[in-house]
mmCIF file of C-alpha atoms in Angstrom:
data_model
loop_
_atom_site.group_PDB
_atom_site.id
_atom_site.type_symbol
_atom_site.label_atom_id
_atom_site.label_comp_id
_atom_site.label_asym_id
_atom_site.label_seq_id
_atom_site.Cartn_x
_atom_site.Cartn_y
_atom_site.Cartn_z
ATOM 1 C CA MET A 239 0.000 0.000 0.000
ATOM 2 C CA ILE A 240 2.773 2.445 0.931
ATOM 3 C CA LYS A 241 5.234 2.393 -1.957
ATOM 4 C CA THR A 242 9.012 2.351 -1.577
ATOM 5 C CA GLU A 243 11.266 4.553 -3.701
ATOM 6 C CA PRO A 244 12.313 1.669 -6.018
ATOM 7 C CA GLU A 245 8.623 0.891 -6.583
ATOM 8 C CA LEU A 246 7.911 4.551 -7.304
ATOM 9 C CA GLU A 247 10.684 4.619 -9.897
ATOM 10 C CA VAL A 248 8.992 1.788 -11.811
ATOM 11 C CA LEU A 249 5.602 3.515 -11.493
ATOM 12 C CA ARG A 250 7.099 6.760 -12.813
ATOM 13 C CA TYR A 251 8.494 4.884 -15.801
ATOM 14 C CA VAL A 252 5.304 3.019 -16.716
ATOM 15 C CA ASN A 253 3.356 6.271 -16.368
ATOM 16 C CA LYS A 254 5.837 8.062 -18.629
ATOM 17 C CA ILE A 255 5.500 5.419 -21.356
ATOM 18 C CA SER A 256 1.708 5.236 -20.998
ATOM 19 C CA SER A 257 1.416 9.036 -21.100
ATOM 20 C CA GLU A 258 3.479 9.222 -24.279
ATOM 21 C CA ALA A 259 1.366 6.460 -25.832
ATOM 22 C CA HIS A 260 -1.841 8.370 -25.021
ATOM 23 C CA LYS A 261 -0.349 11.489 -26.620
ATOM 24 C CA LEU A 262 0.520 9.545 -29.768
ATOM 25 C CA VAL A 263 -3.063 8.276 -29.987
ATOM 26 C CA MET A 264 -4.315 11.864 -29.694
ATOM 27 C CA THR A 265 -2.302 12.898 -32.745
ATOM 28 C CA LYS A 266 -3.227 9.848 -34.842
ATOM 29 C CA VAL A 267 -6.889 9.185 -34.104
ATOM 30 C CA ARG A 268 -9.530 10.569 -36.455
ATOM 31 C CA PRO A 269 -13.131 9.933 -37.532
ATOM 32 C CA GLY A 270 -13.343 6.850 -39.748
ATOM 33 C CA MET A 271 -11.029 4.739 -37.590
ATOM 34 C CA PHE A 272 -12.242 1.916 -35.387
ATOM 35 C CA GLU A 273 -11.855 2.123 -31.620
ATOM 36 C CA TYR A 274 -9.571 -0.920 -31.670
ATOM 37 C CA GLN A 275 -7.172 0.875 -34.006
ATOM 38 C CA ALA A 276 -6.592 3.496 -31.321
ATOM 39 C CA GLU A 277 -5.987 0.669 -28.841
ATOM 40 C CA ALA A 278 -3.479 -0.888 -31.234
ATOM 41 C CA ILE A 279 -1.542 2.397 -31.556
ATOM 42 C CA PHE A 280 -1.322 2.593 -27.746
ATOM 43 C CA GLN A 281 -0.202 -0.998 -27.278
ATOM 44 C CA HIS A 282 2.360 -0.849 -30.080
ATOM 45 C CA TYR A 283 4.031 2.252 -28.662
ATOM 46 C CA CYS A 284 4.166 0.858 -25.117
ATOM 47 C CA TYR A 285 5.853 -2.357 -26.265
ATOM 48 C CA TYR A 286 8.022 -1.005 -29.090
ATOM 49 C CA ALA A 287 9.211 2.194 -27.389
ATOM 50 C CA GLY A 288 8.954 1.227 -23.738
ATOM 51 C CA GLY A 289 9.381 -2.532 -23.467
ATOM 52 C CA CYS A 290 5.981 -2.814 -21.782
ATOM 53 C CA ARG A 291 4.833 -6.185 -23.051
ATOM 54 C CA HIS A 292 1.403 -6.157 -21.396
ATOM 55 C CA CYS A 293 -1.339 -3.752 -20.432
ATOM 56 C CA GLY A 294 -2.412 -3.461 -16.817
ATOM 57 C CA TYR A 295 -6.052 -4.168 -17.726
ATOM 58 C CA THR A 296 -8.353 -4.479 -20.732
ATOM 59 C CA CYS A 297 -8.135 -1.192 -22.638
ATOM 60 C CA ILE A 298 -11.317 0.907 -22.630
ATOM 61 C CA CYS A 299 -11.460 2.703 -26.002
ATOM 62 C CA THR A 300 -14.835 4.369 -26.362
ATOM 63 C CA SER A 301 -16.437 6.760 -28.802
ATOM 64 C CA GLY A 302 -19.787 8.525 -28.683
ATOM 65 C CA GLN A 303 -22.390 6.881 -26.490
ATOM 66 C CA ASN A 304 -20.036 3.989 -25.673
ATOM 67 C CA SER A 305 -18.201 6.256 -23.209
ATOM 68 C CA ALA A 306 -21.195 6.019 -20.866
ATOM 69 C CA VAL A 307 -20.321 2.308 -20.419
ATOM 70 C CA LEU A 308 -17.813 2.466 -17.574
ATOM 71 C CA HIS A 309 -15.933 -0.776 -18.301
ATOM 72 C CA TYR A 310 -16.469 -0.994 -22.056
ATOM 73 C CA GLY A 311 -13.865 -2.900 -24.053
ATOM 74 C CA HIS A 312 -14.343 -6.450 -22.796
ATOM 75 C CA ALA A 313 -15.239 -9.409 -25.029
ATOM 76 C CA GLY A 314 -18.917 -8.416 -25.168
ATOM 77 C CA ALA A 315 -18.071 -4.893 -26.374
ATOM 78 C CA PRO A 316 -14.610 -5.229 -27.919
ATOM 79 C CA ASN A 317 -13.661 -1.650 -28.850
ATOM 80 C CA ASN A 318 -15.105 -2.186 -32.337
ATOM 81 C CA ARG A 319 -17.309 0.855 -33.063
ATOM 82 C CA LEU A 320 -16.426 3.120 -35.985
ATOM 83 C CA ILE A 321 -15.413 6.548 -34.684
ATOM 84 C CA LYS A 322 -17.615 9.266 -36.186
ATOM 85 C CA GLU A 323 -17.307 12.994 -36.792
ATOM 86 C CA GLY A 324 -18.470 14.881 -33.712
ATOM 87 C CA ASP A 325 -17.780 12.011 -31.285
ATOM 88 C CA MET A 326 -16.174 12.525 -27.900
ATOM 89 C CA LEU A 327 -13.615 9.842 -27.166
ATOM 90 C CA LEU A 328 -12.782 8.363 -23.777
ATOM 91 C CA PHE A 329 -9.638 6.235 -23.779
ATOM 92 C CA ASP A 330 -8.742 4.491 -20.500
ATOM 93 C CA MET A 331 -5.462 2.655 -21.081
ATOM 94 C CA GLY A 332 -2.402 1.846 -19.019
ATOM 95 C CA SER A 333 0.641 -0.298 -19.593
ATOM 96 C CA LYS A 334 2.421 -2.718 -17.261
ATOM 97 C CA TYR A 335 6.148 -2.896 -16.582
ATOM 98 C CA CYS A 336 7.996 -5.193 -14.160
ATOM 99 C CA GLY A 337 4.691 -6.003 -12.504
ATOM 100 C CA TYR A 338 3.582 -2.383 -11.935
ATOM 101 C CA VAL A 339 0.821 -0.607 -13.819
ATOM 102 C CA ALA A 340 -0.358 2.793 -14.997
ATOM 103 C CA ASP A 341 -4.045 3.723 -15.269
ATOM 104 C CA ILE A 342 -4.717 6.825 -17.368
ATOM 105 C CA THR A 343 -7.864 8.166 -19.007
ATOM 106 C CA CYS A 344 -7.933 10.904 -21.646
ATOM 107 C CA SER A 345 -11.171 12.363 -23.036
ATOM 108 C CA PHE A 346 -11.158 14.505 -26.168
ATOM 109 C CA PRO A 347 -13.097 15.138 -29.402
ATOM 110 C CA ALA A 348 -12.312 12.857 -32.330
ATOM 111 C CA ASN A 349 -11.849 15.805 -34.691
ATOM 112 C CA GLY A 350 -9.708 17.786 -32.244
ATOM 113 C CA LYS A 351 -12.208 20.595 -31.610
ATOM 114 C CA PHE A 352 -14.632 20.730 -28.686
ATOM 115 C CA THR A 353 -18.217 21.791 -29.302
ATOM 116 C CA LYS A 354 -19.770 24.177 -26.782
ATOM 117 C CA LEU A 355 -21.562 21.369 -24.940
ATOM 118 C CA GLN A 356 -18.542 19.058 -25.026
ATOM 119 C CA ALA A 357 -16.412 21.851 -23.592
ATOM 120 C CA ALA A 358 -18.976 22.524 -20.844
ATOM 121 C CA VAL A 359 -19.015 18.915 -19.664
ATOM 122 C CA TYR A 360 -15.244 18.532 -19.964
ATOM 123 C CA SER A 361 -14.684 21.759 -18.020
ATOM 124 C CA ALA A 362 -16.927 20.529 -15.190
ATOM 125 C CA VAL A 363 -14.899 17.315 -14.883
ATOM 126 C CA LEU A 364 -11.565 19.151 -15.105
ATOM 127 C CA ARG A 365 -12.786 21.526 -12.394
ATOM 128 C CA ALA A 366 -13.475 18.534 -10.149
ATOM 129 C CA SER A 367 -10.070 17.020 -10.891
ATOM 130 C CA CYS A 368 -8.175 20.247 -10.166
ATOM 131 C CA ALA A 369 -10.037 20.784 -6.884
ATOM 132 C CA VAL A 370 -9.212 17.286 -5.651
ATOM 133 C CA LEU A 371 -5.569 17.499 -6.712
ATOM 134 C CA ALA A 372 -5.213 20.813 -4.871
ATOM 135 C CA ALA A 373 -6.689 19.297 -1.677
ATOM 136 C CA ILE A 374 -4.811 15.986 -1.568
ATOM 137 C CA LYS A 375 -2.336 15.592 1.295
ATOM 138 C CA PRO A 376 -1.752 13.227 4.218
ATOM 139 C CA GLY A 377 -4.652 13.167 6.689
ATOM 140 C CA VAL A 378 -7.339 13.859 4.076
ATOM 141 C CA SER A 379 -10.308 11.476 3.850
ATOM 142 C CA TRP A 380 -10.836 9.902 0.432
ATOM 143 C CA VAL A 381 -14.582 10.029 1.057
ATOM 144 C CA ASP A 382 -14.289 13.804 1.449
ATOM 145 C CA MET A 383 -12.330 13.957 -1.815
ATOM 146 C CA HIS A 384 -15.125 12.106 -3.606
ATOM 147 C CA LYS A 385 -17.701 14.523 -2.206
ATOM 148 C CA LEU A 386 -15.512 17.471 -3.228
ATOM 149 C CA SER A 387 -15.311 16.159 -6.795
ATOM 150 C CA ASN A 388 -19.104 15.838 -6.927
ATOM 151 C CA LYS A 389 -19.638 19.347 -5.594
ATOM 152 C CA GLU A 390 -17.220 20.965 -8.049
ATOM 153 C CA MET A 391 -18.654 19.016 -10.973
ATOM 154 C CA LEU A 392 -22.197 20.031 -10.056
ATOM 155 C CA LEU A 393 -21.076 23.662 -9.831
ATOM 156 C CA GLY A 394 -19.604 23.358 -13.325
ATOM 157 C CA LEU A 395 -22.765 21.786 -14.742
ATOM 158 C CA LYS A 396 -24.861 24.508 -13.119
ATOM 159 C CA GLU A 397 -22.691 27.248 -14.636
ATOM 160 C CA ALA A 398 -23.158 25.582 -18.042
ATOM 161 C CA GLY A 399 -26.969 25.688 -17.665
ATOM 162 C CA ILE A 400 -27.292 21.893 -17.473
ATOM 163 C CA LEU A 401 -28.423 22.055 -13.844
ATOM 164 C CA THR A 402 -30.264 24.696 -11.845
ATOM 165 C CA GLY A 403 -30.746 25.402 -8.152
ATOM 166 C CA ASN A 404 -28.657 25.391 -4.998
ATOM 167 C CA VAL A 405 -25.598 23.129 -5.179
ATOM 168 C CA GLU A 406 -25.685 22.387 -1.448
ATOM 169 C CA ASP A 407 -29.224 21.090 -1.942
ATOM 170 C CA MET A 408 -27.997 19.013 -4.894
ATOM 171 C CA MET A 409 -25.388 17.470 -2.610
ATOM 172 C CA LYS A 410 -28.025 16.607 -0.003
ATOM 173 C CA ALA A 411 -30.042 14.936 -2.779
ATOM 174 C CA ASN A 412 -26.900 12.999 -3.844
ATOM 175 C CA LEU A 413 -27.333 14.306 -7.380
ATOM 176 C CA GLY A 414 -23.643 13.742 -8.068
ATOM 177 C CA ALA A 415 -24.239 9.979 -8.214
ATOM 178 C CA VAL A 416 -26.524 10.477 -11.228
ATOM 179 C CA PHE A 417 -23.589 11.826 -13.256
ATOM 180 C CA GLN A 418 -20.661 10.142 -11.468
ATOM 181 C CA PRO A 419 -21.917 6.687 -10.425
ATOM 182 C CA HIS A 420 -18.412 5.343 -9.773
ATOM 183 C CA GLY A 421 -15.890 6.142 -7.080
ATOM 184 C CA LEU A 422 -13.326 8.931 -7.453
ATOM 185 C CA GLY A 423 -10.350 6.585 -7.674
ATOM 186 C CA HIS A 424 -8.461 3.677 -6.156
ATOM 187 C CA LEU A 425 -5.139 2.510 -4.809
ATOM 188 C CA MET A 426 -2.763 1.351 -7.540
ATOM 189 C CA GLY A 427 0.527 -0.488 -7.823
ATOM 190 C CA LYS A 428 1.075 -4.125 -8.730
ATOM 191 C CA ASP A 429 -2.627 -4.315 -9.547
ATOM 192 C CA VAL A 430 -4.651 -1.618 -11.232
ATOM 193 C CA HIS A 431 -7.119 -1.833 -8.312
ATOM 194 C CA ASP A 432 -4.603 -2.483 -5.573
ATOM 195 C CA VAL A 433 -5.309 -4.117 -2.228
ATOM 196 C CA GLY A 434 -5.786 -2.253 1.048
ATOM 197 C CA GLY A 435 -8.759 -0.081 0.190
ATOM 198 C CA TYR A 436 -10.709 -1.212 3.254
ATOM 199 C CA LEU A 437 -9.108 -2.327 6.513
ATOM 200 C CA GLU A 438 -10.695 -3.506 9.743
ATOM 201 C CA SER A 439 -9.443 -0.421 11.561
ATOM 202 C CA HIS A 440 -10.853 2.045 9.024
ATOM 203 C CA PRO A 441 -14.356 3.335 8.262
ATOM 204 C CA PRO A 442 -16.817 0.887 6.690
ATOM 205 C CA ARG A 443 -18.104 1.200 3.136
ATOM 206 C CA ILE A 444 -20.812 3.875 2.867
ATOM 207 C CA GLN A 445 -24.042 2.448 1.460
ATOM 208 C CA LEU A 446 -25.164 5.324 -0.770
ATOM 209 C CA PRO A 447 -25.172 5.522 -4.595
ATOM 210 C CA GLY A 448 -21.742 6.565 -5.826
ATOM 211 C CA LEU A 449 -20.140 6.417 -2.390
ATOM 212 C CA ARG A 450 -20.746 2.677 -2.092
ATOM 213 C CA ASN A 451 -18.618 2.237 -5.212
ATOM 214 C CA LEU A 452 -15.555 3.857 -3.634
ATOM 215 C CA ARG A 453 -12.699 1.360 -3.706
ATOM 216 C CA THR A 454 -11.272 2.923 -0.556
ATOM 217 C CA ALA A 455 -12.594 5.078 2.294
ATOM 218 C CA ARG A 456 -9.199 5.505 3.930
ATOM 219 C CA VAL A 457 -7.443 8.593 5.211
ATOM 220 C CA LEU A 458 -4.513 9.345 2.910
ATOM 221 C CA GLN A 459 -0.909 8.696 3.930
ATOM 222 C CA ALA A 460 2.357 9.751 2.316
ATOM 223 C CA GLY A 461 3.555 7.041 -0.064
ATOM 224 C CA MET A 462 0.111 5.941 -1.199
ATOM 225 C CA VAL A 463 -0.346 5.755 -4.993
ATOM 226 C CA LEU A 464 -3.873 6.453 -6.211
ATOM 227 C CA THR A 465 -5.834 7.344 -9.303
ATOM 228 C CA VAL A 466 -7.851 10.565 -9.367
ATOM 229 C CA GLU A 467 -10.590 9.983 -11.920
ATOM 230 C CA PRO A 468 -13.703 12.145 -11.740
ATOM 231 C CA GLY A 469 -16.213 11.537 -14.507
ATOM 232 C CA CYS A 470 -19.514 12.824 -15.837
ATOM 233 C CA TYR A 471 -21.742 10.521 -17.885
ATOM 234 C CA PHE A 472 -25.191 10.738 -19.436
ATOM 235 C CA ILE A 473 -26.650 7.288 -18.782
ATOM 236 C CA ASP A 474 -30.297 6.865 -19.778
ATOM 237 C CA LEU A 475 -31.173 4.587 -16.856
ATOM 238 C CA LEU A 476 -29.858 7.058 -14.278
ATOM 239 C CA LEU A 477 -31.223 10.144 -16.046
ATOM 240 C CA ASP A 478 -34.703 8.614 -16.370
ATOM 241 C CA ALA A 479 -34.753 7.729 -12.682
ATOM 242 C CA ALA A 480 -33.599 11.220 -11.682
ATOM 243 C CA LEU A 481 -36.205 12.903 -13.888
ATOM 244 C CA LYS A 482 -38.897 10.877 -12.112
ATOM 245 C CA ASP A 483 -37.499 11.578 -8.653
ATOM 246 C CA ALA A 484 -39.348 14.370 -6.846
ATOM 247 C CA VAL A 485 -36.184 15.507 -5.052
ATOM 248 C CA GLN A 486 -33.661 15.312 -7.907
ATOM 249 C CA ALA A 487 -35.794 16.282 -10.914
ATOM 250 C CA PRO A 488 -36.097 20.024 -10.101
ATOM 251 C CA PHE A 489 -32.319 20.411 -10.468
ATOM 252 C CA LEU A 490 -32.222 19.022 -14.022
ATOM 253 C CA VAL A 491 -32.699 21.363 -16.967
ATOM 254 C CA ALA A 492 -34.639 18.880 -19.079
ATOM 255 C CA PRO A 493 -33.955 20.381 -22.556
ATOM 256 C CA MET A 494 -30.202 20.386 -21.845
ATOM 257 C CA ILE A 495 -30.317 16.832 -20.520
ATOM 258 C CA GLU A 496 -32.104 15.719 -23.693
ATOM 259 C CA GLN A 497 -29.399 17.354 -25.839
ATOM 260 C CA LEU A 498 -26.758 15.402 -23.939
ATOM 261 C CA ARG A 499 -28.448 11.998 -24.159
ATOM 262 C CA GLY A 500 -26.384 9.653 -26.277
ATOM 263 C CA SER A 501 -23.263 11.809 -25.969
ATOM 264 C CA GLY A 502 -21.585 9.341 -23.610
ATOM 265 C CA GLY A 503 -19.350 10.851 -20.984
ATOM 266 C CA VAL A 504 -16.045 12.355 -19.926
ATOM 267 C CA ARG A 505 -13.456 10.977 -17.508
ATOM 268 C CA ILE A 506 -10.102 12.483 -16.562
ATOM 269 C CA GLU A 507 -7.805 10.038 -14.794
ATOM 270 C CA ASP A 508 -4.356 10.753 -13.407
ATOM 271 C CA ASP A 509 -2.013 8.679 -11.253
ATOM 272 C CA ILE A 510 -0.536 10.417 -8.198
ATOM 273 C CA VAL A 511 1.724 9.721 -5.237
ATOM 274 C CA VAL A 512 0.696 11.269 -1.929
ATOM 275 C CA THR A 513 3.671 13.208 -0.527
ATOM 276 C CA GLU A 514 4.276 14.816 2.866
ATOM 277 C CA THR A 515 3.034 18.165 1.544
ATOM 278 C CA GLY A 516 0.588 17.241 -1.222
ATOM 279 C CA HIS A 517 1.085 14.999 -4.233
ATOM 280 C CA GLU A 518 3.445 14.098 -7.062
ATOM 281 C CA MET A 519 1.793 13.872 -10.482
ATOM 282 C CA LEU A 520 2.912 10.783 -12.405
ATOM 283 C CA THR A 521 0.683 11.276 -15.477
ATOM 284 C CA LYS A 522 1.814 13.840 -18.038
ATOM 285 C CA VAL A 523 -0.710 14.453 -20.829
ATOM 286 C CA PRO A 524 -2.550 17.547 -22.153
ATOM 287 C CA ARG A 525 -5.451 18.340 -19.845
ATOM 288 C CA THR A 526 -6.964 21.759 -20.513
ATOM 289 C CA ILE A 527 -9.195 22.305 -23.552
ATOM 290 C CA GLU A 528 -6.611 24.684 -24.991
ATOM 291 C CA GLU A 529 -3.775 22.183 -24.493
ATOM 292 C CA ILE A 530 -5.770 19.358 -26.072
ATOM 293 C CA GLU A 531 -6.848 21.337 -29.130
ATOM 294 C CA GLU A 532 -3.316 22.654 -29.675
ATOM 295 C CA PHE A 533 -1.767 19.210 -29.262
ATOM 296 C CA MET A 534 -4.293 17.514 -31.550
ATOM 297 C CA SER A 535 -3.600 20.051 -34.276
ATOM 298 C CA GLN A 536 -0.280 18.221 -34.708
ATOM 299 C CA LYS A 537 -1.981 15.394 -36.591
ATOM 300 C CA LYS A 538 0.203 12.541 -37.808
ATOM 301 C CA SER A 539 -0.505 10.024 -40.520
ATOM 302 C CA ALA A 540 -2.071 6.810 -39.221
#
């Protein structure tokens, strides 16, 4: 659970290679390719340039509405959709080296240019990510970090006109779980979902939507390696239930929700080490809208 310096050196390396592979995919992907072709570009770079023979988990390479399927990419949905003009992409891929893994997610438009709505959703997720990263340090509760990510994301969605009302009231209604049904992140190391998330001496799992999916409820310690992966998804089942819920429905701007149906989702996932004063960022990829659009303008031939 607490990583030694030799372990951290391997994790830094596998993150470096995985980050560079994600960046290569960003410059090569385009409408008209299949999702699995993006996966192939990632895997080839990691092995050819980095000696990473295996991935840490089944690659999740989604386009359009597929990005609302949290663990897409398995045998029943094998990264085989044709990427279309106007799609948002969500690529969750990480390599493995000497037994240690990276776990990185990049979300970006297939054509390299965000639409207004895509930018609004992405900005809300990035806002959540930045808030959590700024707050991480030893002694912080991971449950509190999850709640912080929900609050910041809801604020971003409200500013975009997707939600309306008081954000504190949204938090009391657990509206964040409608858009972020998974946990904020997890311990990582020799397994992508590393052991030690729940110990007998630590708080029990919270039985509320979203929070019950947290892979750890621990207080952070220096030397822990975790993913920070807030996400916002437009999942019909959850949206329909919220629109019928007397408490949650008043916060949803129905015409905006309808525009976003079928758009999938956005996730931003970074790997970090908790330090004595904050965190060390292991993942190094473009993150702001401006950085992504500038980087993707450097298109390379497939």
